[in-house]
Short mmCIF file of C-alpha atoms in Angstrom, two decimals:
data_model
loop_
_atom_site.label_atom_id
_atom_site.label_comp_id
_atom_site.label_asym_id
_atom_site.label_seq_id
_atom_site.Cartn_x
_atom_site.Cartn_y
_atom_site.Cartn_z
CA MET A 1 0.00 0.00 0.00
CA ASP A 2 1.37 3.42 -0.89
CA CYS A 3 0.57 7.04 -0.06
CA SER A 4 -1.70 7.63 -3.02
CA GLN A 5 -3.84 4.58 -2.20
CA VAL A 6 -4.19 5.65 1.42
CA ARG A 7 -4.88 9.27 0.58
CA ASP A 8 -7.36 8.46 -2.19
CA ALA A 9 -9.21 6.07 0.06
CA PHE A 10 -9.22 8.62 2.85
CA MET A 11 -10.70 11.26 0.61
CA SER A 12 -13.23 9.02 -1.05
CA GLY A 13 -14.33 7.28 2.12
CA LYS A 14 -13.35 3.85 0.84
CA VAL A 15 -12.62 1.36 3.59
CA LEU A 16 -9.24 -0.27 3.44
CA PRO A 17 -7.91 -3.19 5.47
CA LYS A 18 -7.08 -1.73 8.86
CA SER A 19 -3.88 -3.70 9.32
CA GLU A 20 -2.48 -2.57 5.99
CA VAL A 21 -3.33 1.04 6.73
CA GLN A 22 -1.67 0.79 10.12
CA ALA A 23 1.42 -0.77 8.59
CA HIS A 24 1.70 2.11 6.14
CA LEU A 25 1.09 4.76 8.80
CA ASP A 26 3.89 3.27 10.89
CA VAL A 27 6.41 4.11 8.18
CA CYS A 28 4.89 7.19 6.53
CA PRO A 29 4.83 10.38 8.61
CA HIS A 30 2.91 12.31 5.96
CA CYS A 31 -0.01 9.92 5.88
CA ALA A 32 0.21 9.50 9.63
CA ALA A 33 -0.34 13.23 9.93
CA LEU A 34 -3.55 12.85 7.94
CA PHE A 35 -4.81 10.33 10.41
CA ASP A 36 -3.30 11.90 13.47
CA ASN A 37 -6.27 14.12 14.17
CA ASP A 38 -9.87 13.04 14.32
CA ALA A 39 -10.45 10.99 11.23
CA GLU A 40 -13.99 12.19 10.69
CA LEU A 41 -12.92 15.82 10.75
CA GLY A 42 -10.05 14.98 8.45
CA ARG A 43 -12.32 13.20 6.04
CA SER A 44 -14.70 16.11 6.10
CA LEU A 45 -11.83 18.40 5.25
CA ALA A 46 -10.70 16.04 2.55
CA ALA A 47 -14.14 16.31 0.99
CA GLN A 48 -13.42 19.99 0.49
CA VAL A 49 -10.63 19.15 -1.91
CA ALA A 50 -12.16 20.12 -5.17
CA PRO A 51 -10.82 18.70 -8.39
CA ALA A 52 -8.65 21.14 -10.29
CA LEU A 53 -10.58 23.48 -12.51
CA PRO A 54 -9.88 23.13 -16.20
CA PHE A 55 -7.05 25.33 -17.33
CA PRO A 56 -7.65 27.73 -20.15
CA GLU A 57 -5.95 26.23 -23.16
CA ASP A 58 -3.69 29.19 -23.55
CA LEU A 59 -2.59 29.53 -19.91
CA PHE A 60 0.77 27.89 -20.41
CA GLY A 61 1.18 29.85 -23.64
CA ALA A 62 0.43 33.07 -21.76
CA ILE A 63 3.01 32.17 -19.12
CA GLU A 64 5.58 31.35 -21.77
CA ALA A 65 4.84 34.64 -23.50
CA SER A 66 5.23 36.64 -20.27
CA VAL A 67 8.49 34.84 -19.56
CA GLY A 68 9.56 35.52 -23.14
CA ARG A 69 9.07 39.24 -22.56
CA GLU A 70 11.62 39.12 -19.76
CA THR A 71 14.41 40.60 -21.84
CA GLY A 72 16.56 43.68 -21.52
CA LEU A 73 18.59 45.25 -18.75
CA ARG A 74 15.87 45.44 -16.11
CA ALA A 75 14.83 41.83 -16.62
CA TRP A 76 18.46 40.80 -16.26
CA LEU A 77 18.98 42.91 -13.14
CA ARG A 78 15.83 41.79 -11.36
CA SER A 79 16.61 38.13 -11.99
CA ARG A 80 20.04 38.32 -10.34
CA PRO A 81 20.35 36.38 -7.08
CA SER A 82 19.15 38.31 -4.06
CA THR A 83 22.57 38.24 -2.42
CA LEU A 84 24.12 39.91 -5.44
CA ARG A 85 21.33 42.48 -5.66
CA PHE A 86 21.82 43.31 -1.99
CA GLN A 87 25.57 43.68 -2.43
CA LEU A 88 25.14 45.93 -5.46
CA LEU A 89 22.66 48.14 -3.64
CA ALA A 90 24.87 48.39 -0.57
CA LEU A 91 27.84 49.26 -2.79
CA CYS A 92 25.77 51.88 -4.60
CA ALA A 93 24.71 53.42 -1.28
CA VAL A 94 28.29 53.52 -0.02
CA VAL A 95 29.57 55.10 -3.25
CA LEU A 96 26.81 57.71 -3.28
CA VAL A 97 27.24 58.60 0.37
CA GLY A 98 30.99 58.79 -0.14
CA ALA A 99 30.64 61.00 -3.21
CA GLY A 100 28.02 63.22 -1.61
CA SER A 101 30.08 63.84 1.48
CA MET A 102 33.33 64.59 -0.33
CA ARG A 103 33.02 68.09 1.04
CA TYR A 104 33.14 67.27 4.71
CA ARG A 105 31.43 69.51 7.16
CA PRO A 106 33.86 72.19 8.36
CA ASP A 107 33.36 71.36 12.01
CA LEU A 108 34.06 67.64 11.58
CA ALA A 109 37.28 67.74 13.56
CA ALA A 110 35.53 69.37 16.51
CA TYR A 111 32.40 67.29 16.31
CA PRO A 112 31.76 64.77 19.12
CA VAL A 113 33.09 61.45 17.87
CA ALA A 114 30.66 59.38 19.92
CA ARG A 115 27.64 61.16 18.46
CA MET A 116 28.97 60.80 14.96
CA VAL A 117 29.79 57.11 15.35
CA ILE A 118 26.46 56.24 16.98
CA LEU A 119 24.42 58.19 14.47
CA LEU A 120 26.27 57.04 11.38
CA GLY A 121 26.33 53.46 12.66
CA ALA A 122 22.60 53.53 13.29
CA TYR A 123 21.92 55.00 9.86
CA PHE A 124 24.18 52.52 8.12
CA ILE A 125 22.76 49.48 9.89
CA ALA A 126 19.21 50.70 9.27
CA VAL A 127 19.99 51.16 5.56
CA LEU A 128 21.33 47.62 5.33
CA LEU A 129 18.36 46.23 7.23
CA ALA A 130 15.88 48.05 5.01
CA LEU A 131 17.62 46.94 1.82
CA GLY A 132 18.03 43.40 3.08
CA LYS A 133 14.41 43.17 4.12
CA GLU A 134 13.22 44.59 0.85
CA LEU A 135 15.23 42.15 -1.24
CA SER A 136 14.80 39.08 0.88
CA LEU A 137 12.77 36.25 -0.45
CA ALA A 138 11.49 35.83 3.06
CA VAL A 139 8.22 34.12 3.29
CA ARG A 140 5.26 36.17 4.35
CA ARG A 141 6.78 39.21 2.67
CA GLY A 142 3.27 40.33 1.90
CA LYS A 143 2.13 40.02 5.47
CA VAL A 144 1.45 43.53 6.72
CA ALA A 145 2.84 42.92 10.20
CA ASP A 146 6.16 41.90 8.75
CA TYR A 147 7.80 45.20 7.87
CA PRO A 148 6.09 48.35 9.27
CA ALA A 149 8.29 48.46 12.38
CA LEU A 150 11.46 48.51 10.30
CA ALA A 151 10.02 51.03 7.82
CA ALA A 152 8.80 53.27 10.66
CA PHE A 153 12.20 53.04 12.35
CA GLY A 154 13.99 53.89 9.12
CA LEU A 155 11.74 56.82 8.35
CA GLY A 156 11.59 58.03 11.95
CA LEU A 157 15.25 57.75 12.95
CA PRO A 158 16.31 60.99 11.21
CA PHE A 159 13.52 62.85 13.02
CA LEU A 160 14.78 61.59 16.37
CA ALA A 161 18.35 62.43 15.39
CA ALA A 162 17.32 66.04 14.80
CA PHE A 163 16.91 66.40 18.54
CA ALA A 164 20.03 64.49 19.51
CA PRO A 165 22.70 66.46 21.39
CA ALA A 166 24.88 68.51 19.05
CA THR A 167 27.66 71.02 19.41
CA GLU A 168 26.69 74.55 20.21
CA ALA A 169 28.44 75.78 17.07
CA SER A 170 26.35 73.55 14.83
CA ARG A 171 23.17 74.68 16.57
CA LEU A 172 24.07 78.28 15.91
CA VAL A 173 24.35 77.74 12.16
CA GLY A 174 20.63 78.23 11.97
CA PRO A 175 17.78 76.77 9.96
CA GLN A 176 18.66 78.40 6.65
CA GLY A 177 19.75 76.25 3.72
CA ALA A 178 17.25 73.48 4.45
CA LEU A 179 15.95 73.45 0.89
CA GLY A 180 19.46 73.11 -0.51
CA CYS A 181 20.18 70.14 1.76
CA PHE A 182 16.86 68.56 0.83
CA LEU A 183 17.56 68.84 -2.91
CA TYR A 184 21.18 67.72 -2.46
CA GLY A 185 20.15 64.64 -0.51
CA ALA A 186 17.26 63.76 -2.79
CA LEU A 187 19.40 64.15 -5.91
CA PHE A 188 22.23 62.00 -4.61
CA THR A 189 19.91 59.19 -3.63
CA LEU A 190 18.10 59.23 -6.97
CA PRO A 191 20.46 56.63 -8.55
CA LEU A 192 19.85 54.34 -5.59
CA GLY A 193 16.11 54.78 -6.08
CA ILE A 194 16.43 53.86 -9.76
CA LEU A 195 18.46 50.78 -8.87
CA LEU A 196 15.87 49.73 -6.29
CA TRP A 197 13.18 50.08 -8.94
CA ALA A 198 15.22 48.06 -11.44
CA PHE A 199 15.78 45.27 -8.93
CA ASP A 200 12.12 45.02 -7.93
CA ARG A 201 10.62 41.77 -9.17
CA ASP A 202 7.04 42.99 -8.94
CA ASP A 203 5.58 44.76 -11.94
CA ARG A 204 3.88 47.21 -9.62
CA PRO A 205 5.82 48.00 -6.44
CA THR A 206 4.16 46.72 -3.33
CA LEU A 207 3.50 48.92 -0.30
CA ARG A 208 6.26 47.03 1.46
CA THR A 209 8.73 47.80 -1.30
CA VAL A 210 7.77 51.46 -1.33
CA CYS A 211 8.02 51.91 2.45
CA LEU A 212 11.32 50.07 2.83
CA SER A 213 12.82 51.75 -0.24
CA ALA A 214 11.79 55.18 1.00
CA ALA A 215 13.32 54.39 4.38
CA ALA A 216 16.57 53.21 2.78
CA LEU A 217 16.75 56.29 0.55
CA GLY A 218 15.99 58.68 3.39
CA LEU A 219 18.55 57.05 5.66
CA SER A 220 21.21 57.09 2.93
CA ALA A 221 20.57 60.80 2.34
CA ASN A 222 20.81 61.53 6.06
CA LEU A 223 23.98 59.50 6.35
CA MET A 224 25.52 61.56 3.58
CA LEU A 225 24.22 64.91 4.91
CA GLU A 226 25.43 64.13 8.42
CA LEU A 227 28.95 64.07 7.00
CA HIS A 228 28.38 67.05 4.73
CA CYS A 229 26.16 69.63 6.39
CA PRO A 230 27.47 71.71 9.32
CA SER A 231 24.03 72.69 10.61
CA GLY A 232 22.78 71.11 13.80
CA HIS A 233 19.72 73.30 14.08
CA PRO A 234 16.67 71.09 14.72
CA LEU A 235 14.44 72.93 12.25
CA HIS A 236 17.05 72.64 9.52
CA LEU A 237 17.51 68.94 10.24
CA LEU A 238 13.79 68.29 10.24
CA LEU A 239 13.01 70.19 7.04
CA GLY A 240 16.18 69.60 5.05
CA HIS A 241 17.34 66.15 6.15
CA ALA A 242 14.73 64.05 7.92
CA SER A 243 11.99 64.88 5.45
CA ILE A 244 13.78 63.24 2.49
CA GLY A 245 12.55 59.73 3.30
CA LEU A 246 8.99 60.94 3.69
CA ALA A 247 9.33 62.89 0.45
CA TRP A 248 10.31 59.70 -1.38
CA LEU A 249 7.31 57.99 0.14
CA ALA A 250 4.99 60.86 -0.80
CA SER A 251 6.36 60.99 -4.34
CA TRP A 252 5.33 57.39 -4.86
CA PHE A 253 1.78 58.08 -3.73
CA VAL A 254 1.62 61.15 -6.00
CA ALA A 255 3.01 59.16 -8.94
CA ARG A 256 0.49 56.39 -8.36
CA ARG A 257 -2.37 58.86 -8.19
CA LEU A 258 -1.22 60.58 -11.37
CA SER A 259 -0.82 57.27 -13.19
CA ARG A 260 -4.38 56.30 -12.22
CA ALA A 261 -5.70 59.66 -13.36
CA MET B 1 14.15 22.99 -11.43
CA ALA B 2 17.88 22.51 -11.91
CA ALA B 3 17.22 21.66 -15.56
CA TYR B 4 15.14 24.78 -15.96
CA ILE B 5 17.81 26.99 -14.38
CA ALA B 6 20.28 25.40 -16.77
CA GLY B 7 18.12 26.58 -19.66
CA ASP B 8 16.01 23.53 -20.47
CA LYS B 9 12.72 25.02 -21.68
CA ALA B 10 10.94 21.68 -21.62
CA ALA B 11 11.57 21.57 -17.88
CA PHE B 12 9.42 24.67 -17.49
CA ARG B 13 6.45 22.90 -19.04
CA GLU B 14 7.02 19.98 -16.71
CA LEU B 15 7.08 22.32 -13.72
CA PHE B 16 3.84 23.83 -14.93
CA GLN B 17 2.17 20.48 -15.38
CA ARG B 18 3.29 19.31 -11.97
CA TYR B 19 2.53 22.36 -9.86
CA ALA B 20 -0.07 24.45 -11.68
CA PRO B 21 -3.04 22.24 -10.66
CA LEU B 22 -1.96 22.33 -7.01
CA LEU B 23 -1.51 26.08 -7.11
CA GLN B 24 -4.78 26.64 -8.88
CA ARG B 25 -6.65 24.56 -6.34
CA ALA B 26 -5.04 26.44 -3.48
CA MET B 27 -5.77 29.82 -5.09
CA ALA B 28 -9.30 28.99 -6.16
CA ARG B 29 -10.50 28.37 -2.63
CA ASP B 30 -10.07 32.03 -1.68
CA LEU B 31 -10.83 33.74 -4.95
CA ARG B 32 -14.14 34.47 -6.52
CA ASN B 33 -13.54 32.99 -9.92
CA ALA B 34 -11.26 30.76 -11.91
CA GLU B 35 -9.97 33.69 -13.94
CA GLU B 36 -8.44 35.34 -10.88
CA ALA B 37 -6.98 32.02 -9.76
CA ASN B 38 -5.45 31.39 -13.16
CA ASP B 39 -4.05 34.91 -13.24
CA LEU B 40 -2.29 34.32 -9.92
CA VAL B 41 -1.00 30.97 -11.15
CA GLN B 42 0.44 32.79 -14.16
CA GLN B 43 2.05 35.43 -11.93
CA THR B 44 3.47 32.72 -9.70
CA PHE B 45 5.28 31.13 -12.62
CA LEU B 46 6.50 34.52 -13.84
CA HIS B 47 7.94 35.22 -10.37
CA LEU B 48 9.37 31.72 -10.30
CA HIS B 49 11.22 32.62 -13.49
CA ARG B 50 12.46 35.93 -12.06
CA SER B 51 13.60 34.29 -8.85
CA ARG B 52 15.04 31.14 -10.38
CA LEU B 53 18.64 32.01 -9.55
CA ASP B 54 17.70 32.28 -5.88
CA PHE B 55 16.62 28.68 -5.76
CA GLU B 56 19.12 26.60 -3.85
CA PRO B 57 19.76 23.14 -5.30
CA GLY B 58 18.77 20.52 -2.81
CA ARG B 59 15.88 22.48 -1.40
CA LYS B 60 12.34 21.31 -1.96
CA LEU B 61 10.65 23.13 -4.77
CA LYS B 62 7.03 22.76 -3.70
CA PRO B 63 7.19 24.89 -0.53
CA TRP B 64 9.27 27.45 -2.40
CA ILE B 65 6.65 27.80 -5.12
CA PHE B 66 3.89 28.01 -2.54
CA THR B 67 5.78 30.76 -0.73
CA ILE B 68 5.78 32.80 -3.93
CA ALA B 69 2.11 32.01 -4.51
CA LEU B 70 1.06 32.91 -0.96
CA ASN B 71 2.83 36.24 -1.14
CA LEU B 72 1.20 37.02 -4.47
CA LYS B 73 -2.19 36.06 -3.08
CA ARG B 74 -1.75 38.31 -0.05
CA GLU B 75 -0.74 41.19 -2.29
CA PHE B 76 -3.75 40.52 -4.49
CA PHE B 77 -6.07 40.75 -1.50
CA ARG B 78 -4.33 43.87 -0.22
CA ARG B 79 -4.71 45.57 -3.59
CA SER B 80 -8.26 44.53 -4.10
CA LYS B 81 -9.00 45.43 -0.47
CA ARG B 82 -10.75 42.13 -0.02
CA ARG B 83 -10.52 40.03 3.05
CA HIS B 84 -8.45 36.91 2.85
CA GLU B 85 -11.31 34.68 3.60
CA THR B 86 -13.95 32.83 1.73
CA SER B 87 -17.35 34.39 1.51
CA LEU B 88 -20.04 32.35 3.19
CA GLU B 89 -22.13 32.85 0.10
CA ASP B 90 -19.40 31.54 -2.12
CA ASP B 91 -20.56 29.22 -4.86
CA ARG B 92 -17.94 26.64 -4.08
CA ILE B 93 -19.32 26.33 -0.58
CA ALA B 94 -22.83 26.08 -1.87
CA GLU B 95 -21.78 23.21 -4.09
CA PRO B 96 -18.94 21.34 -2.44
CA TYR B 97 -17.18 18.46 -4.05
CA GLU B 98 -19.43 15.54 -3.21
CA GLY B 99 -17.29 12.56 -4.02
CA PRO B 100 -18.80 9.13 -4.06
CA ARG B 101 -20.71 9.40 -0.79
CA GLY B 102 -23.34 11.70 -2.17
CA GLN B 103 -25.74 14.13 -0.58
CA GLU B 104 -25.30 12.99 3.00
CA ARG B 105 -21.67 13.87 2.82
CA SER B 106 -22.26 17.01 0.80
CA ASP B 107 -24.22 18.57 3.66
CA ALA B 108 -21.40 17.87 6.07
CA SER B 109 -18.93 19.27 3.57
CA ARG B 110 -20.88 22.48 3.31
CA GLU B 111 -20.89 22.85 7.06
CA THR B 112 -17.20 22.15 7.22
CA ALA B 113 -16.48 24.68 4.50
CA ARG B 114 -18.46 27.34 6.34
CA ALA B 115 -16.68 26.56 9.58
CA LEU B 116 -13.34 26.62 7.82
CA ALA B 117 -14.07 30.05 6.37
CA THR B 118 -14.58 31.49 9.86
CA LEU B 119 -11.20 30.38 11.19
CA PRO B 120 -8.48 32.97 11.80
CA ALA B 121 -6.31 33.27 8.71
CA GLU B 122 -3.17 31.87 10.36
CA HIS B 123 -5.00 28.72 11.40
CA ARG B 124 -6.88 28.30 8.17
CA GLU B 125 -3.78 28.87 6.08
CA VAL B 126 -1.87 25.87 7.42
CA ILE B 127 -4.92 23.62 7.25
CA GLU B 128 -5.58 24.61 3.67
CA LEU B 129 -1.97 24.18 2.61
CA HIS B 130 -1.87 20.77 4.23
CA TRP B 131 -5.17 19.50 2.92
CA PHE B 132 -5.73 21.35 -0.30
CA GLY B 133 -2.17 22.15 -1.31
CA GLY B 134 -1.00 18.65 -0.53
CA LEU B 135 1.97 19.87 1.52
CA SER B 136 3.36 17.90 4.42
CA PHE B 137 3.77 19.79 7.69
CA PRO B 138 7.50 20.33 7.17
CA GLU B 139 6.67 21.72 3.73
CA VAL B 140 3.92 23.91 5.16
CA ALA B 141 6.38 25.21 7.74
CA GLU B 142 8.85 26.10 5.00
CA ALA B 143 6.16 27.74 2.88
CA VAL B 144 4.86 29.99 5.65
CA GLY B 145 8.26 30.65 7.23
CA SER B 146 7.64 28.96 10.53
CA THR B 147 8.71 25.89 12.42
CA VAL B 148 7.12 22.49 12.08
CA ALA B 149 6.09 22.57 15.73
CA ALA B 150 4.48 25.99 15.38
CA VAL B 151 2.64 24.92 12.25
CA LYS B 152 1.32 21.83 14.01
CA VAL B 153 0.14 23.96 16.90
CA ARG B 154 -1.66 26.30 14.51
CA ALA B 155 -3.25 23.36 12.71
CA HIS B 156 -4.28 21.80 16.01
CA ARG B 157 -5.88 25.03 17.19
CA GLY B 158 -7.64 25.23 13.86
CA TYR B 159 -8.96 21.70 14.24
CA VAL B 160 -10.15 22.42 17.78
CA ALA B 161 -11.90 25.57 16.59
CA LEU B 162 -13.40 23.68 13.67
CA ARG B 163 -14.77 21.01 15.95
CA ALA B 164 -16.17 23.67 18.24
CA ARG B 165 -17.84 25.47 15.36
CA LEU B 166 -19.22 22.24 14.02
CA GLY B 167 -20.51 21.37 17.46
CA ASP B 168 -18.76 18.02 17.33
CA GLU B 169 -21.34 16.96 14.82
CA VAL B 170 -18.96 16.00 12.11
CA PRO B 171 -20.33 12.83 10.54
CA ASP B 172 -18.60 9.69 11.59
CA PRO B 173 -18.82 7.24 8.74
CA GLU B 174 -17.05 3.95 9.16
CA GLY B 175 -13.50 5.04 9.32
CA LEU B 176 -10.07 4.35 8.22
CA ALA B 177 -8.51 5.76 11.32
CA PRO B 178 -6.86 3.00 13.25
CA ASN B 179 -6.42 5.21 16.29
CA LYS B 180 -8.58 8.06 17.34
CA PRO B 181 -6.38 10.35 19.42
CA SER B 182 -7.67 12.12 22.43
CA GLU B 183 -9.05 15.65 22.16
CA GLY B 184 -5.94 17.32 23.46
CA GLU B 185 -3.48 15.50 21.31
CA SER B 186 -1.45 17.74 19.09
CA HIS B 187 -1.74 17.29 15.36
#
């Protein structure tokens, strides 16, 4: 007696020799699991197993056609292994942050090392977490409870950092120049945003992708601006730095609304 | 799968023939019509193609495909703002698969289907994957990203809730079960 005989009989209600069934269950954990719970409930559940619906004749053809359209640079990029996509994104973020902060803030030498290390470390780790989470093939990636905490942390961290202790000199720089910082940060993270879009395997980005990508972009911009901008004024940091992640998030909603219109 | 990754196009058709019916059956239970189910089956195979280089040789393919399918189904429900549960007025519940035992069993099936539809999603999901997707518990665990023990607990709680909803009036035709475990025994 094999699994298919046992399972078919179970589903159809056919009575099989008890000793033979028992002998099979002793060596087959899968079938044993079927019988492990109340048999009558199991059989009732088995009766719910509907036969497969007929496939449209062209379904496989449609799948083949959609697979056949997977050509070009984006198709090649999005089909790379997730590890490689993560490494390329992390490299891109590092290069962009490095390039954007070539002009170090003038007060860098006098700036508290501990604050800088903690803040930059937190940003960097959060960027990696957001990118890793976004690209992971983790199961339940569509489950809503799976990512909001990380996205909220990534988007919210720069706002908290705006109120972190800073040097008096940086506070005195004032709020001016926030728009310049905002544009500078947004522009430098644009290539990373394009790469994230290219790597996305969904035809329409999911809410998860959008939130985590916005968090990663905002954090990358703040990482770069932390090294570049001498202002420690809370209003400047809120308007010119911390808002970049939210702006990326808002731009997606605006783009989606426009595309629907 | 290894043959497909290596570029064997015939292997793709074989994957389709092997897994598409299972996927369709799993999708169709929660969707309103066959067209939506077939569309998600198509998307599942497209994502399988896009993710093929992530597949690790030696891993089981079935739970991996179901993981892709489950995520697509969740996204479908999120986008369509529909609840991930079967409507009590659903046609499939009104006309369950009768099998050879006829009307007597059909009534019980309808009751079971209604009770199943009222289960919390996390309980119903593992029961459906096990029974309707044909996955073993280790495979279900892999597909939903949990442990075998946790999946069994969820299934057990689902069974307990089912029995409670059915008022322990599940029909008891002459059975195949050699042992009927006690109420508290874990599945």
